[in-house]
Coordinates of C-alpha atoms in Angstrom, one line a residue:
M25 CA -20.7 -103.6 1.4
P26 CA -21.8 -101.9 4.6
S27 CA -25.5 -100.9 5.0
Q28 CA -26.3 -97.4 3.9
P29 CA -29.6 -96.3 5.5
G30 CA -29.3 -92.8 4.1
G31 CA -27.1 -89.8 3.8
G32 CA -24.0 -91.8 2.9
V33 CA -23.4 -93.0 6.4
T34 CA -23.2 -96.7 7.5
A35 CA -25.8 -98.0 10.0
A36 CA -23.0 -99.0 12.4
R37 CA -21.5 -95.5 12.5
I38 CA -25.0 -94.0 13.1
A39 CA -25.6 -96.5 15.9
D40 CA -22.3 -95.7 17.5
L41 CA -22.9 -92.0 17.4
T42 CA -26.4 -92.5 18.8
D43 CA -25.1 -94.5 21.7
R44 CA -22.4 -92.1 22.6
A45 CA -24.8 -89.1 22.4
A46 CA -27.3 -90.9 24.7
A47 CA -24.6 -91.7 27.2
A48 CA -23.3 -88.1 27.3
H49 CA -26.9 -86.8 27.7
V50 CA -27.6 -89.0 30.7
A51 CA -24.2 -88.3 32.4
A52 CA -24.7 -84.5 32.0
R53 CA -28.2 -84.3 33.4
P54 CA -28.6 -86.2 36.7
R55 CA -31.1 -83.7 38.2
T56 CA -33.3 -83.9 35.2
A57 CA -33.3 -87.7 35.2
A58 CA -34.2 -87.8 38.9
A59 CA -36.9 -85.2 38.6
L60 CA -38.6 -87.0 35.7
A61 CA -38.3 -90.4 37.4
A62 CA -40.0 -88.9 40.5
A63 CA -42.9 -87.0 39.0
A64 CA -43.4 -87.5 35.2
G65 CA -45.7 -90.5 35.7
A66 CA -48.7 -88.3 36.2
W67 CA -48.6 -87.5 32.5
L68 CA -49.9 -89.8 29.8
G69 CA -46.7 -91.2 28.3
T70 CA -44.8 -89.1 30.8
V71 CA -45.1 -85.8 28.9
P72 CA -47.9 -83.2 28.6
M73 CA -47.9 -83.4 24.8
H74 CA -47.1 -86.6 23.0
W75 CA -44.7 -85.1 20.5
M76 CA -42.3 -84.2 23.4
R77 CA -41.3 -87.8 23.2
D78 CA -40.0 -87.2 19.7
W79 CA -36.8 -85.6 20.8
P80 CA -33.9 -88.1 20.2
Q81 CA -32.5 -87.9 23.7
P82 CA -33.1 -90.7 26.2
F83 CA -35.3 -88.2 28.2
P84 CA -36.3 -84.6 27.5
L85 CA -34.8 -81.5 28.9
L86 CA -36.5 -79.8 31.8
V87 CA -36.3 -76.1 31.0
A88 CA -35.6 -73.7 33.9
R89 CA -35.4 -70.5 31.8
A90 CA -35.8 -69.5 28.1
K91 CA -34.6 -66.0 27.2
G92 CA -33.6 -64.6 23.8
A93 CA -32.0 -67.5 21.9
V94 CA -30.8 -69.4 25.0
L95 CA -32.4 -72.2 27.0
E96 CA -31.1 -73.2 30.5
D97 CA -32.1 -76.6 31.9
I98 CA -32.4 -77.5 35.5
D99 CA -28.9 -79.0 35.5
G100 CA -27.5 -75.6 34.7
H101 CA -26.6 -76.1 31.0
R102 CA -27.0 -73.1 28.7
I103 CA -28.1 -74.2 25.3
D104 CA -28.0 -72.2 22.0
D105 CA -31.6 -72.5 20.8
F106 CA -32.1 -72.8 17.1
C107 CA -35.4 -74.7 17.4
L108 CA -37.2 -71.7 19.0
G109 CA -40.3 -73.6 19.8
D110 CA -40.5 -74.8 16.2
T111 CA -41.3 -71.2 15.1
G112 CA -43.4 -70.3 18.0
A113 CA -40.5 -68.3 19.5
M114 CA -39.1 -67.3 16.1
F115 CA -38.4 -63.7 17.4
G116 CA -36.7 -65.1 20.5
H117 CA -38.0 -66.2 23.9
S118 CA -40.0 -63.5 25.7
P119 CA -39.3 -60.5 23.5
P120 CA -39.1 -57.5 25.8
P121 CA -42.1 -55.6 24.2
V122 CA -44.3 -58.7 24.5
A123 CA -43.2 -59.4 28.1
R124 CA -44.0 -55.8 29.0
A125 CA -47.4 -55.9 27.3
L126 CA -48.3 -59.2 29.1
R127 CA -47.3 -57.9 32.5
A128 CA -49.4 -54.7 32.0
Q129 CA -52.4 -56.6 30.7
A130 CA -52.4 -59.2 33.4
G131 CA -53.6 -56.6 35.9
R132 CA -56.3 -55.4 33.6
G133 CA -57.9 -58.8 32.8
L134 CA -57.3 -61.9 30.8
T135 CA -60.5 -62.8 29.0
C136 CA -64.0 -61.5 28.8
M137 CA -65.5 -62.5 25.4
L138 CA -65.6 -58.9 24.2
P139 CA -63.2 -56.7 22.1
C140 CA -60.9 -54.2 23.7
E141 CA -59.0 -51.2 22.5
D142 CA -56.1 -53.4 21.5
T143 CA -58.5 -55.2 19.2
L144 CA -58.8 -52.1 17.0
A145 CA -55.1 -51.5 16.9
V146 CA -54.4 -55.1 16.0
G147 CA -56.8 -55.2 13.1
A148 CA -55.0 -52.2 11.5
L149 CA -51.6 -53.7 12.2
L150 CA -52.5 -57.0 10.6
S151 CA -53.7 -55.3 7.4
E152 CA -50.5 -53.1 7.4
R153 CA -48.3 -56.1 7.7
F154 CA -50.0 -58.7 5.6
G155 CA -52.6 -57.0 3.4
P156 CA -56.2 -55.8 3.5
F157 CA -57.8 -59.0 4.6
R158 CA -60.9 -59.2 6.9
W159 CA -59.5 -60.8 10.0
Q160 CA -60.5 -63.3 12.7
I161 CA -58.5 -64.6 15.7
A162 CA -58.0 -68.3 16.7
T163 CA -55.8 -69.9 19.3
T164 CA -53.8 -72.2 17.0
A165 CA -53.1 -72.3 13.3
T166 CA -54.8 -75.7 13.2
D167 CA -58.0 -74.0 14.4
A168 CA -57.6 -71.1 12.0
N169 CA -57.2 -73.5 9.1
R170 CA -60.3 -75.5 10.2
F171 CA -62.4 -72.4 10.5
A172 CA -61.3 -70.9 7.2
L173 CA -62.0 -74.2 5.4
R174 CA -65.6 -74.0 6.6
I175 CA -65.8 -70.6 4.9
A176 CA -64.4 -72.0 1.7
R177 CA -66.9 -74.8 1.6
A178 CA -69.8 -72.5 2.5
V179 CA -69.2 -69.9 -0.3
T180 CA -68.3 -72.4 -3.0
G181 CA -70.7 -75.2 -2.1
R182 CA -67.9 -77.7 -2.8
P183 CA -66.7 -80.5 -0.4
K184 CA -63.1 -81.1 -1.1
V185 CA -59.8 -79.5 -0.2
L186 CA -56.7 -79.9 -2.4
V187 CA -53.4 -80.3 -0.4
F188 CA -49.9 -81.2 -1.4
N189 CA -48.4 -84.6 -0.6
G190 CA -46.2 -84.2 2.5
C191 CA -47.8 -80.9 3.5
Y192 CA -48.0 -79.3 6.9
H193 CA -51.1 -77.6 8.2
G194 CA -51.3 -78.6 11.8
T195 CA -53.7 -81.4 12.6
V196 CA -56.4 -80.4 10.1
D197 CA -58.0 -83.6 8.9
E198 CA -57.8 -82.7 5.3
A199 CA -54.0 -82.4 5.6
M200 CA -53.6 -85.8 7.2
V201 CA -53.5 -87.5 3.8
R202 CA -50.8 -88.7 1.4
L203 CA -50.6 -89.6 -2.3
R204 CA -50.0 -93.3 -3.0
D205 CA -50.2 -94.8 -6.5
G206 CA -52.3 -91.9 -7.6
R207 CA -54.8 -92.3 -4.8
T208 CA -55.4 -90.0 -1.8
E209 CA -55.4 -91.9 1.4
A210 CA -55.1 -91.3 5.1
R211 CA -51.5 -91.1 6.4
P212 CA -50.5 -94.2 8.3
G213 CA -50.5 -94.1 12.1
L214 CA -53.4 -91.7 12.6
V215 CA -54.9 -92.3 16.1
G216 CA -58.6 -93.3 16.1
Q217 CA -59.2 -92.4 12.4
V218 CA -62.5 -93.7 11.2
A219 CA -63.6 -91.3 8.4
D220 CA -62.5 -91.7 4.8
L221 CA -60.3 -88.7 4.4
G222 CA -60.2 -89.2 0.6
A223 CA -63.9 -88.2 0.5
T224 CA -63.0 -84.6 1.6
A225 CA -59.4 -84.2 0.4
V226 CA -57.3 -84.7 -2.7
A227 CA -53.5 -84.8 -2.6
V228 CA -51.2 -84.0 -5.5
E229 CA -47.5 -83.4 -5.7
F230 CA -46.1 -79.9 -5.0
N231 CA -44.8 -78.1 -8.1
D232 CA -47.0 -80.2 -10.4
L233 CA -49.4 -77.7 -12.0
A234 CA -50.7 -80.3 -14.4
A235 CA -51.9 -82.5 -11.5
V236 CA -53.5 -79.4 -9.9
D237 CA -55.3 -78.6 -13.1
A238 CA -56.6 -82.1 -13.4
A239 CA -57.8 -82.3 -9.8
L240 CA -59.5 -78.9 -10.0
A241 CA -61.2 -79.8 -13.3
A242 CA -63.5 -82.2 -11.4
G243 CA -65.3 -79.1 -10.0
D244 CA -65.6 -80.4 -6.4
V245 CA -62.6 -78.6 -4.8
A246 CA -63.5 -75.7 -2.6
A247 CA -59.9 -74.5 -1.9
V248 CA -56.3 -75.2 -2.5
L249 CA -54.6 -75.2 0.9
T250 CA -50.8 -74.7 0.6
E251 CA -47.7 -73.5 2.3
P252 CA -45.6 -71.2 0.0
V253 CA -42.7 -73.6 0.7
M254 CA -43.0 -77.1 1.9
T255 CA -41.4 -77.1 5.4
N256 CA -42.3 -80.1 7.5
S257 CA -39.9 -82.6 6.2
C258 CA -36.9 -81.9 3.9
M259 CA -37.8 -78.4 2.7
V260 CA -39.0 -78.0 -0.9
L261 CA -38.9 -74.7 -2.7
P262 CA -41.5 -73.7 -5.3
D263 CA -40.5 -73.8 -9.0
P264 CA -40.4 -70.5 -10.8
G265 CA -44.0 -69.6 -11.7
F266 CA -45.6 -72.2 -9.5
H267 CA -47.5 -69.8 -7.3
Q268 CA -48.7 -67.7 -10.2
G269 CA -49.8 -71.0 -11.8
L270 CA -51.8 -71.9 -8.7
R271 CA -53.5 -68.5 -8.7
D272 CA -54.4 -68.8 -12.3
L273 CA -55.7 -72.3 -12.0
T274 CA -57.8 -71.7 -8.9
R275 CA -59.5 -68.7 -10.6
R276 CA -60.1 -70.6 -13.8
H277 CA -61.8 -73.5 -11.9
G278 CA -63.6 -71.5 -9.3
A279 CA -61.6 -72.7 -6.3
L280 CA -60.2 -70.5 -3.6
L281 CA -56.5 -70.1 -2.8
M282 CA -55.6 -70.5 0.8
I283 CA -52.0 -69.7 1.9
D284 CA -50.8 -71.0 5.3
E285 CA -47.7 -68.9 6.4
T286 CA -47.3 -70.6 9.8
H287 CA -43.8 -71.6 9.0
T288 CA -42.9 -69.4 6.1
I289 CA -43.4 -66.2 8.1
S290 CA -39.6 -66.6 8.4
T291 CA -39.4 -65.4 4.8
G292 CA -39.5 -61.7 5.6
L293 CA -41.8 -58.9 6.8
G294 CA -45.4 -59.9 5.7
G295 CA -44.3 -63.5 5.1
Y296 CA -43.8 -65.2 1.7
T297 CA -47.1 -63.7 0.6
R298 CA -46.0 -60.1 0.9
V299 CA -42.3 -60.6 -0.1
H300 CA -43.2 -62.5 -3.3
G301 CA -46.5 -60.7 -4.1
L302 CA -48.9 -63.6 -3.8
A303 CA -52.7 -62.9 -3.9
P304 CA -54.5 -65.5 -1.8
D305 CA -58.2 -65.5 -1.0
I306 CA -57.5 -66.7 2.5
F307 CA -54.4 -66.0 4.6
V308 CA -53.5 -68.0 7.7
L309 CA -50.7 -67.4 10.3
G310 CA -50.1 -68.9 13.7
K311 CA -47.2 -69.8 16.1
C312 CA -45.0 -66.6 16.3
V313 CA -47.7 -64.0 15.5
A314 CA -48.1 -63.2 19.2
G315 CA -44.5 -63.5 20.2
G316 CA -44.9 -67.0 21.7
L317 CA -48.3 -66.7 23.3
A318 CA -50.8 -69.1 21.8
A319 CA -52.6 -67.2 19.0
A320 CA -53.3 -67.4 15.3
V321 CA -55.0 -65.2 12.7
W322 CA -56.9 -65.9 9.5
G323 CA -58.1 -63.4 7.0
L324 CA -60.4 -63.3 4.0
S325 CA -59.9 -61.0 1.0
P326 CA -62.5 -58.3 0.8
E327 CA -64.2 -60.0 -2.1
L328 CA -64.4 -63.3 -0.3
A329 CA -65.6 -61.5 2.9
D330 CA -68.5 -60.1 0.9
R331 CA -69.4 -63.5 -0.5
F332 CA -69.4 -65.0 3.0
A333 CA -71.5 -62.1 4.3
S334 CA -74.1 -63.0 1.7
Y335 CA -74.0 -66.6 2.7
N336 CA -74.1 -65.9 6.4
A337 CA -77.1 -63.7 6.0
S338 CA -79.1 -66.5 4.4
R339 CA -78.1 -69.5 6.4
P340 CA -80.3 -70.9 9.2
A341 CA -79.8 -69.7 12.7
G342 CA -77.7 -71.9 14.9
H343 CA -74.2 -73.0 15.6
S344 CA -71.6 -72.1 13.0
G345 CA -69.1 -74.9 14.0
M346 CA -66.4 -72.2 14.3
G347 CA -64.8 -70.4 17.2
T348 CA -63.5 -71.3 20.7
T349 CA -64.3 -69.5 24.0
L350 CA -60.8 -68.4 24.8
S351 CA -59.9 -67.2 21.4
A352 CA -59.6 -63.4 20.9
N353 CA -59.0 -62.8 24.6
M354 CA -57.4 -59.6 25.9
L355 CA -54.1 -61.2 26.7
Q356 CA -53.8 -62.4 23.1
F357 CA -54.5 -58.9 21.8
A358 CA -51.9 -57.4 24.1
A359 CA -49.3 -59.8 22.8
L360 CA -50.4 -59.5 19.2
R361 CA -50.2 -55.7 19.3
A362 CA -46.7 -55.7 20.8
T363 CA -45.4 -58.3 18.4
L364 CA -46.8 -56.7 15.2
A365 CA -45.8 -53.2 16.2
E366 CA -42.5 -53.7 18.0
V367 CA -41.1 -57.1 17.2
M368 CA -42.1 -58.0 13.7
T369 CA -40.1 -55.1 12.2
P370 CA -38.0 -54.6 9.1
A371 CA -34.9 -54.2 11.3
N372 CA -35.4 -57.5 13.1
Y373 CA -36.1 -59.3 9.9
A374 CA -32.9 -57.9 8.3
R375 CA -30.9 -59.1 11.3
M376 CA -32.5 -62.5 11.2
E377 CA -31.8 -62.9 7.4
A378 CA -28.2 -61.8 7.7
G379 CA -27.6 -64.4 10.5
A380 CA -29.4 -67.1 8.6
E381 CA -27.3 -66.4 5.5
R382 CA -24.1 -66.9 7.6
L383 CA -25.5 -70.1 9.0
Q384 CA -26.4 -71.4 5.6
A385 CA -23.0 -70.7 4.2
G386 CA -21.2 -72.2 7.2
L387 CA -23.3 -75.4 7.0
A388 CA -22.6 -75.7 3.3
R389 CA -18.9 -75.3 3.8
A390 CA -18.9 -78.1 6.4
I391 CA -20.9 -80.4 4.1
A392 CA -18.4 -79.7 1.2
A393 CA -15.4 -80.1 3.5
H394 CA -16.5 -83.6 4.5
A395 CA -17.8 -84.5 1.0
A396 CA -21.2 -85.4 2.4
P397 CA -23.9 -85.9 -0.3
W398 CA -26.1 -83.4 1.4
H399 CA -27.4 -79.9 0.7
V400 CA -28.7 -76.8 2.6
V401 CA -31.9 -74.8 1.9
R402 CA -32.9 -71.4 3.3
V403 CA -36.1 -69.4 3.4
G404 CA -35.4 -66.1 5.1
A405 CA -34.5 -66.9 8.7
R406 CA -35.3 -70.6 8.3
V407 CA -32.4 -72.9 7.4
E408 CA -32.4 -76.7 6.9
F409 CA -29.7 -79.2 6.1
I410 CA -31.0 -82.2 4.1
C411 CA -29.1 -85.5 4.2
A412 CA -29.4 -86.1 0.5
P413 CA -28.5 -84.3 -2.7
G414 CA -30.8 -81.6 -3.9
P415 CA -32.8 -79.6 -4.7
L416 CA -36.0 -81.5 -3.9
R417 CA -39.2 -80.8 -5.9
N418 CA -42.1 -82.5 -4.1
G419 CA -43.2 -84.4 -1.1
S420 CA -42.3 -87.8 -2.4
E421 CA -38.7 -86.7 -3.0
A422 CA -38.7 -85.1 0.5
E423 CA -39.9 -88.4 2.1
A424 CA -37.3 -90.4 0.2
A425 CA -34.6 -87.9 1.4
H426 CA -35.6 -88.2 5.0
A427 CA -33.1 -90.2 7.1
P428 CA -34.7 -90.5 10.5
A429 CA -31.9 -92.5 12.3
L430 CA -29.1 -90.4 10.9
E431 CA -30.9 -87.1 11.7
A432 CA -31.7 -88.2 15.2
A433 CA -28.1 -89.0 15.8
I434 CA -27.0 -85.6 14.5
H435 CA -29.6 -83.8 16.6
A436 CA -28.5 -85.6 19.8
R437 CA -24.9 -84.9 19.1
L438 CA -25.5 -81.3 18.5
L439 CA -27.3 -81.0 21.8
N440 CA -24.3 -82.7 23.5
R441 CA -22.3 -79.8 22.1
G442 CA -24.8 -77.2 23.4
C443 CA -26.9 -76.5 20.3
L444 CA -30.7 -77.4 20.0
I445 CA -32.4 -77.7 16.6
A446 CA -36.0 -78.9 15.9
P447 CA -36.6 -82.5 16.7
F448 CA -39.0 -83.3 13.8
H449 CA -36.7 -82.4 10.9
N450 CA -33.4 -80.5 10.4
M451 CA -34.9 -77.0 10.8
M452 CA -33.0 -74.2 12.4
L453 CA -34.2 -70.6 13.0
V454 CA -32.2 -67.4 13.5
S455 CA -34.0 -64.9 15.8
P456 CA -33.2 -61.2 16.3
A457 CA -31.6 -62.3 19.6
T458 CA -29.3 -64.9 18.0
T459 CA -25.7 -63.8 18.1
R460 CA -22.8 -64.3 15.7
A461 CA -21.1 -66.3 18.4
Q462 CA -24.1 -68.7 18.6
I463 CA -24.1 -69.2 14.9
G464 CA -20.4 -69.9 14.9
R465 CA -20.9 -72.5 17.7
L466 CA -23.6 -74.3 15.7
I467 CA -21.5 -74.4 12.6
A468 CA -18.6 -75.8 14.6
A469 CA -20.8 -78.4 16.3
F470 CA -22.2 -79.4 13.0
S471 CA -18.8 -79.7 11.4
A472 CA -17.5 -81.8 14.4
T473 CA -20.5 -84.1 14.1
L474 CA -19.9 -84.6 10.4
A475 CA -16.2 -85.4 11.2
E476 CA -17.5 -88.2 13.4
L477 CA -19.9 -89.5 10.8
F478 CA -17.5 -89.3 7.8
A479 CA -14.1 -89.9 9.4

């Protein structure tokens, strides 16, 4: 029998598709190859961020222009962009209101370590969109999660954070763990890791309320940190009642509930939290909240804010271990205000959801037509095909469903056909700028790629 590395496709066919996709990429981009060969050596590993090497092509694109839902590379290829900066540009590249706000603010100053008039407007808009939290600004969602976890530990006096196996919360240490044989351990491959992450984090499976109950019963968990939907590898939806169960258990055991909406903001206006009526103690959002400019927000419920105020008044003077100099700068506030008021709107979300629904249906039709043992999942504007039967219920099932070689071959072949999706998994986003024609081209490219795999 031929080897089946995953997804019902033989290793030989995956290798053949990979080779043809690589050859096509190289042939189509001579200017990019020459430019990288001449100048990329100044960068560690030839790229300014190491994950830029994770794209499955022989070398990355060099982007000349990103506008709406289209990228153009220096070889002149126009590419339908469904990656959208892995959510950072979820509302499209350079939304006009954000671009106008940034141009106007650039002449009035960039950073000064003081609030401005936009600060006041942004606070009101954040509460209007997401709920009556008491807000703070960070530059990345990773920073926002780190800072908020300090608050959780301060007010509870507890050391540990509960996360779900396979979770995504940026590069927060407590999220860099996995569950193996009932133990919480560091994920393999962490660079320079020396601390025992199991001393400050406990991992359980998503959708397992009994495991959450048992972990919280120890009395040492300050907060449960979770995405509403697991998104970073083979998307996993919550079981009915799971989030209400989390809320009930955290309250019963005196732990805080912390919702990270950095990916699930695709759900709808206000994120999964507002759409589904969740009631977290801490709310975190990054990536697209400033229309593509680096910014993140985190907020405390009024009750938790009062608890922290009492703690803060009694702690010794000195460094808090929170905050970075360039966070909450004037440029961020200009972009935040424009995004929240003019881009993150009901009309844009309705357009995104309608397009994502068309994409989901088209991908599902292609999968059925080729009898692939795969499925499609959608959360609002976020769509993912998974190269395994579904639905999946937890991180272990998601890890088992992940087929890296097959997925890389598909991604590379889709780019050959003019469609870009996220390199880390099979995620696609529909923005307000994404057209019906672009969605149709992606469905056609996906179907043609399946025809090659399952011929």
